[in-house]
Amino acid sequence: MRVVELMYYDSDYESESELDSPKLKRQKRALYTPEEEFEVIRDQVLKSEGFDVDFSNIRCEFNFSPVDLLHDGYLINMFCNMAVEEFNKFYGKKVEFVEAHKAVCHFQAGRKFYITFQGREDNQLQLYQAMIQYHSIKLTQVVFCRPKPPKAPYMQPGVISTLVAAAGVL
């Protein structure tokens, strides 16, 4: 099973209206070939479990994509509130949702959202991560909600790919 897949690549824009598109703006900044972008995204997804992916220099479209919090904020906030409610119920806590920081969407048999948000417990602010499974037919489900773990030790780019490929995961 492949975690990240290249879904679409198109470098030709035919109409004037597409010249101002966010896709073209990303394409102008592109630093990598599609194959290199695939490696960059895959390494980031594996290293951060899908939560911290930098799409700023990516022009290709993958099955992981950033979520526009201005456009989809209502949905993401609803998911965060669901996650906090489940977290509080399971752990007996009293965390309050404050605001969403970022979200990544994984398209594969529905959508899975990886959301990083700020919560408050006993007047202490803390970052949390929630994974939400969303499908138009099935009910929305909180897969998990947790305090954001500390950063993992830095690994050289490509090391994770090599380790994962050797293990036969991708």
PDB file of N, CA, C and O in Angstrom, residues 74-102:
ATOM      1  N   TYR A  74     -15.295  26.333   8.960  1.00  0.00           N
ATOM      2  CA  TYR A  74     -16.465  25.845   9.697  1.00  0.00           C
ATOM      3  C   TYR A  74     -16.380  24.327   9.884  1.00  0.00           C
ATOM      4  O   TYR A  74     -16.592  23.815  10.981  1.00  0.00           O
ATOM      5  N   LEU A  75     -16.059  23.610   8.809  1.00  0.00           N
ATOM      6  CA  LEU A  75     -15.949  22.152   8.868  1.00  0.00           C
ATOM      7  C   LEU A  75     -14.815  21.721   9.792  1.00  0.00           C
ATOM      8  O   LEU A  75     -14.989  20.842  10.638  1.00  0.00           O
ATOM      9  N   ILE A  76     -13.660  22.366   9.673  1.00  0.00           N
ATOM     10  CA  ILE A  76     -12.507  22.012  10.505  1.00  0.00           C
ATOM     11  C   ILE A  76     -12.806  22.309  11.976  1.00  0.00           C
ATOM     12  O   ILE A  76     -12.494  21.506  12.854  1.00  0.00           O
ATOM     13  N   ASN A  77     -13.424  23.443  12.264  1.00  0.00           N
ATOM     14  CA  ASN A  77     -13.798  23.767  13.651  1.00  0.00           C
ATOM     15  C   ASN A  77     -14.784  22.742  14.214  1.00  0.00           C
ATOM     16  O   ASN A  77     -14.689  22.350  15.380  1.00  0.00           O
ATOM     17  N   MET A  78     -15.732  22.318  13.380  1.00  0.00           N
ATOM     18  CA  MET A  78     -16.676  21.291  13.808  1.00  0.00           C
ATOM     19  C   MET A  78     -15.926  19.991  14.148  1.00  0.00           C
ATOM     20  O   MET A  78     -16.187  19.365  15.175  1.00  0.00           O
ATOM     21  N   PHE A  79     -14.972  19.612  13.298  1.00  0.00           N
ATOM     22  CA  PHE A  79     -14.174  18.409  13.555  1.00  0.00           C
ATOM     23  C   PHE A  79     -13.368  18.548  14.845  1.00  0.00           C
ATOM     24  O   PHE A  79     -13.255  17.605  15.620  1.00  0.00           O
ATOM     25  N   CYS A  80     -12.787  19.719  15.075  1.00  0.00           N
ATOM     26  CA  CYS A  80     -11.997  19.950  16.295  1.00  0.00           C
ATOM     27  C   CYS A  80     -12.869  19.824  17.537  1.00  0.00           C
ATOM     28  O   CYS A  80     -12.460  19.213  18.536  1.00  0.00           O
ATOM     29  N   ASN A  81     -14.055  20.394  17.485  1.00  0.00           N
ATOM     30  CA  ASN A  81     -14.972  20.287  18.629  1.00  0.00           C
ATOM     31  C   ASN A  81     -15.379  18.843  18.880  1.00  0.00           C
ATOM     32  O   ASN A  81     -15.464  18.407  20.031  1.00  0.00           O
ATOM     33  N   MET A  82     -15.604  18.080  17.820  1.00  0.00           N
ATOM     34  CA  MET A  82     -15.910  16.652  17.968  1.00  0.00           C
ATOM     35  C   MET A  82     -14.743  15.923  18.623  1.00  0.00           C
ATOM     36  O   MET A  82     -14.932  15.092  19.511  1.00  0.00           O
ATOM     37  N   ALA A  83     -13.513  16.232  18.163  1.00  0.00           N
ATOM     38  CA  ALA A  83     -12.320  15.571  18.689  1.00  0.00           C
ATOM     39  C   ALA A  83     -12.114  15.899  20.157  1.00  0.00           C
ATOM     40  O   ALA A  83     -11.800  15.013  20.964  1.00  0.00           O
ATOM     41  N   VAL A  84     -12.308  17.162  20.536  1.00  0.00           N
ATOM     42  CA  VAL A  84     -12.157  17.571  21.938  1.00  0.00           C
ATOM     43  C   VAL A  84     -13.202  16.883  22.807  1.00  0.00           C
ATOM     44  O   VAL A  84     -12.896  16.418  23.916  1.00  0.00           O
ATOM     45  N   GLU A  85     -14.422  16.785  22.314  1.00  0.00           N
ATOM     46  CA  GLU A  85     -15.480  16.115  23.063  1.00  0.00           C
ATOM     47  C   GLU A  85     -15.118  14.640  23.310  1.00  0.00           C
ATOM     48  O   GLU A  85     -15.252  14.143  24.427  1.00  0.00           O
ATOM     49  N   GLU A  86     -14.617  13.949  22.284  1.00  0.00           N
ATOM     50  CA  GLU A  86     -14.197  12.549  22.432  1.00  0.00           C
ATOM     51  C   GLU A  86     -13.010  12.431  23.390  1.00  0.00           C
ATOM     52  O   GLU A  86     -12.953  11.534  24.224  1.00  0.00           O
ATOM     53  N   PHE A  87     -12.043  13.343  23.241  1.00  0.00           N
ATOM     54  CA  PHE A  87     -10.854  13.345  24.093  1.00  0.00           C
ATOM     55  C   PHE A  87     -11.254  13.515  25.558  1.00  0.00           C
ATOM     56  O   PHE A  87     -10.794  12.772  26.433  1.00  0.00           O
ATOM     57  N   ASN A  88     -12.111  14.503  25.825  1.00  0.00           N
ATOM     58  CA  ASN A  88     -12.559  14.765  27.205  1.00  0.00           C
ATOM     59  C   ASN A  88     -13.306  13.573  27.791  1.00  0.00           C
ATOM     60  O   ASN A  88     -13.102  13.206  28.950  1.00  0.00           O
ATOM     61  N   LYS A  89     -14.163  12.983  26.991  1.00  0.00           N
ATOM     62  CA  LYS A  89     -14.943  11.827  27.450  1.00  0.00           C
ATOM     63  C   LYS A  89     -14.024  10.645  27.770  1.00  0.00           C
ATOM     64  O   LYS A  89     -14.166  10.003  28.799  1.00  0.00           O
ATOM     65  N   PHE A  90     -13.063  10.378  26.893  1.00  0.00           N
ATOM     66  CA  PHE A  90     -12.187   9.216  27.061  1.00  0.00           C
ATOM     67  C   PHE A  90     -11.215   9.388  28.223  1.00  0.00           C
ATOM     68  O   PHE A  90     -10.968   8.465  28.982  1.00  0.00           O
ATOM     69  N   TYR A  91     -10.620  10.602  28.345  1.00  0.00           N
ATOM     70  CA  TYR A  91      -9.592  10.838  29.364  1.00  0.00           C
ATOM     71  C   TYR A  91     -10.112  11.539  30.615  1.00  0.00           C
ATOM     72  O   TYR A  91      -9.340  11.784  31.552  1.00  0.00           O
ATOM     73  N   GLY A  92     -11.376  11.902  30.657  1.00  0.00           N
ATOM     74  CA  GLY A  92     -11.916  12.602  31.813  1.00  0.00           C
ATOM     75  C   GLY A  92     -11.316  13.994  31.981  1.00  0.00           C
ATOM     76  O   GLY A  92     -11.127  14.460  33.104  1.00  0.00           O
ATOM     77  N   LYS A  93     -11.022  14.668  30.894  1.00  0.00           N
ATOM     78  CA  LYS A  93     -10.407  16.001  30.925  1.00  0.00           C
ATOM     79  C   LYS A  93     -11.456  17.073  30.664  1.00  0.00           C
ATOM     80  O   LYS A  93     -12.617  16.774  30.367  1.00  0.00           O
ATOM     81  N   LYS A  94     -11.034  18.335  30.742  1.00  0.00           N
ATOM     82  CA  LYS A  94     -11.901  19.470  30.442  1.00  0.00           C
ATOM     83  C   LYS A  94     -11.190  20.431  29.488  1.00  0.00           C
ATOM     84  O   LYS A  94     -11.030  21.612  29.783  1.00  0.00           O
ATOM     85  N   VAL A  95     -10.774  19.897  28.366  1.00  0.00           N
ATOM     86  CA  VAL A  95     -10.103  20.705  27.345  1.00  0.00           C
ATOM     87  C   VAL A  95     -11.162  21.462  26.557  1.00  0.00           C
ATOM     88  O   VAL A  95     -12.224  20.925  26.245  1.00  0.00           O
ATOM     89  N   GLU A  96     -10.856  22.734  26.228  1.00  0.00           N
ATOM     90  CA  GLU A  96     -11.724  23.561  25.387  1.00  0.00           C
ATOM     91  C   GLU A  96     -11.000  23.811  24.072  1.00  0.00           C
ATOM     92  O   GLU A  96      -9.806  24.103  24.064  1.00  0.00           O
ATOM     93  N   PHE A  97     -11.724  23.719  22.977  1.00  0.00           N
ATOM     94  CA  PHE A  97     -11.160  24.063  21.670  1.00  0.00           C
ATOM     95  C   PHE A  97     -10.988  25.573  21.582  1.00  0.00           C
ATOM     96  O   PHE A  97     -11.899  26.326  21.914  1.00  0.00           O
ATOM     97  N   VAL A  98      -9.806  26.036  21.130  1.00  0.00           N
ATOM     98  CA  VAL A  98      -9.540  27.464  20.983  1.00  0.00           C
ATOM     99  C   VAL A  98      -9.547  27.853  19.512  1.00  0.00           C
ATOM    100  O   VAL A  98     -10.360  28.665  19.075  1.00  0.00           O
ATOM    101  N   GLU A  99      -8.623  27.298  18.709  1.00  0.00           N
ATOM    102  CA  GLU A  99      -8.583  27.606  17.282  1.00  0.00           C
ATOM    103  C   GLU A  99      -7.772  26.568  16.522  1.00  0.00           C
ATOM    104  O   GLU A  99      -6.842  25.970  17.064  1.00  0.00           O
ATOM    105  N   ALA A 100      -8.134  26.376  15.261  1.00  0.00           N
ATOM    106  CA  ALA A 100      -7.398  25.474  14.378  1.00  0.00           C
ATOM    107  C   ALA A 100      -6.146  26.178  13.874  1.00  0.00           C
ATOM    108  O   ALA A 100      -6.196  27.370  13.557  1.00  0.00           O
ATOM    109  N   HIS A 101      -5.039  25.468  13.824  1.00  0.00           N
ATOM    110  CA  HIS A 101      -3.786  26.035  13.321  1.00  0.00           C
ATOM    111  C   HIS A 101      -3.523  25.631  11.886  1.00  0.00           C
ATOM    112  O   HIS A 101      -3.128  26.457  11.076  1.00  0.00           O
ATOM    113  N   LYS A 102      -3.707  24.335  11.574  1.00  0.00           N
ATOM    114  CA  LYS A 102      -3.514  23.867  10.205  1.00  0.00           C
ATOM    115  C   LYS A 102      -4.190  22.524  10.049  1.00  0.00           C
ATOM    116  O   LYS A 102      -4.470  21.831  11.033  1.00  0.00           O
TER     117      LYS A 102
END
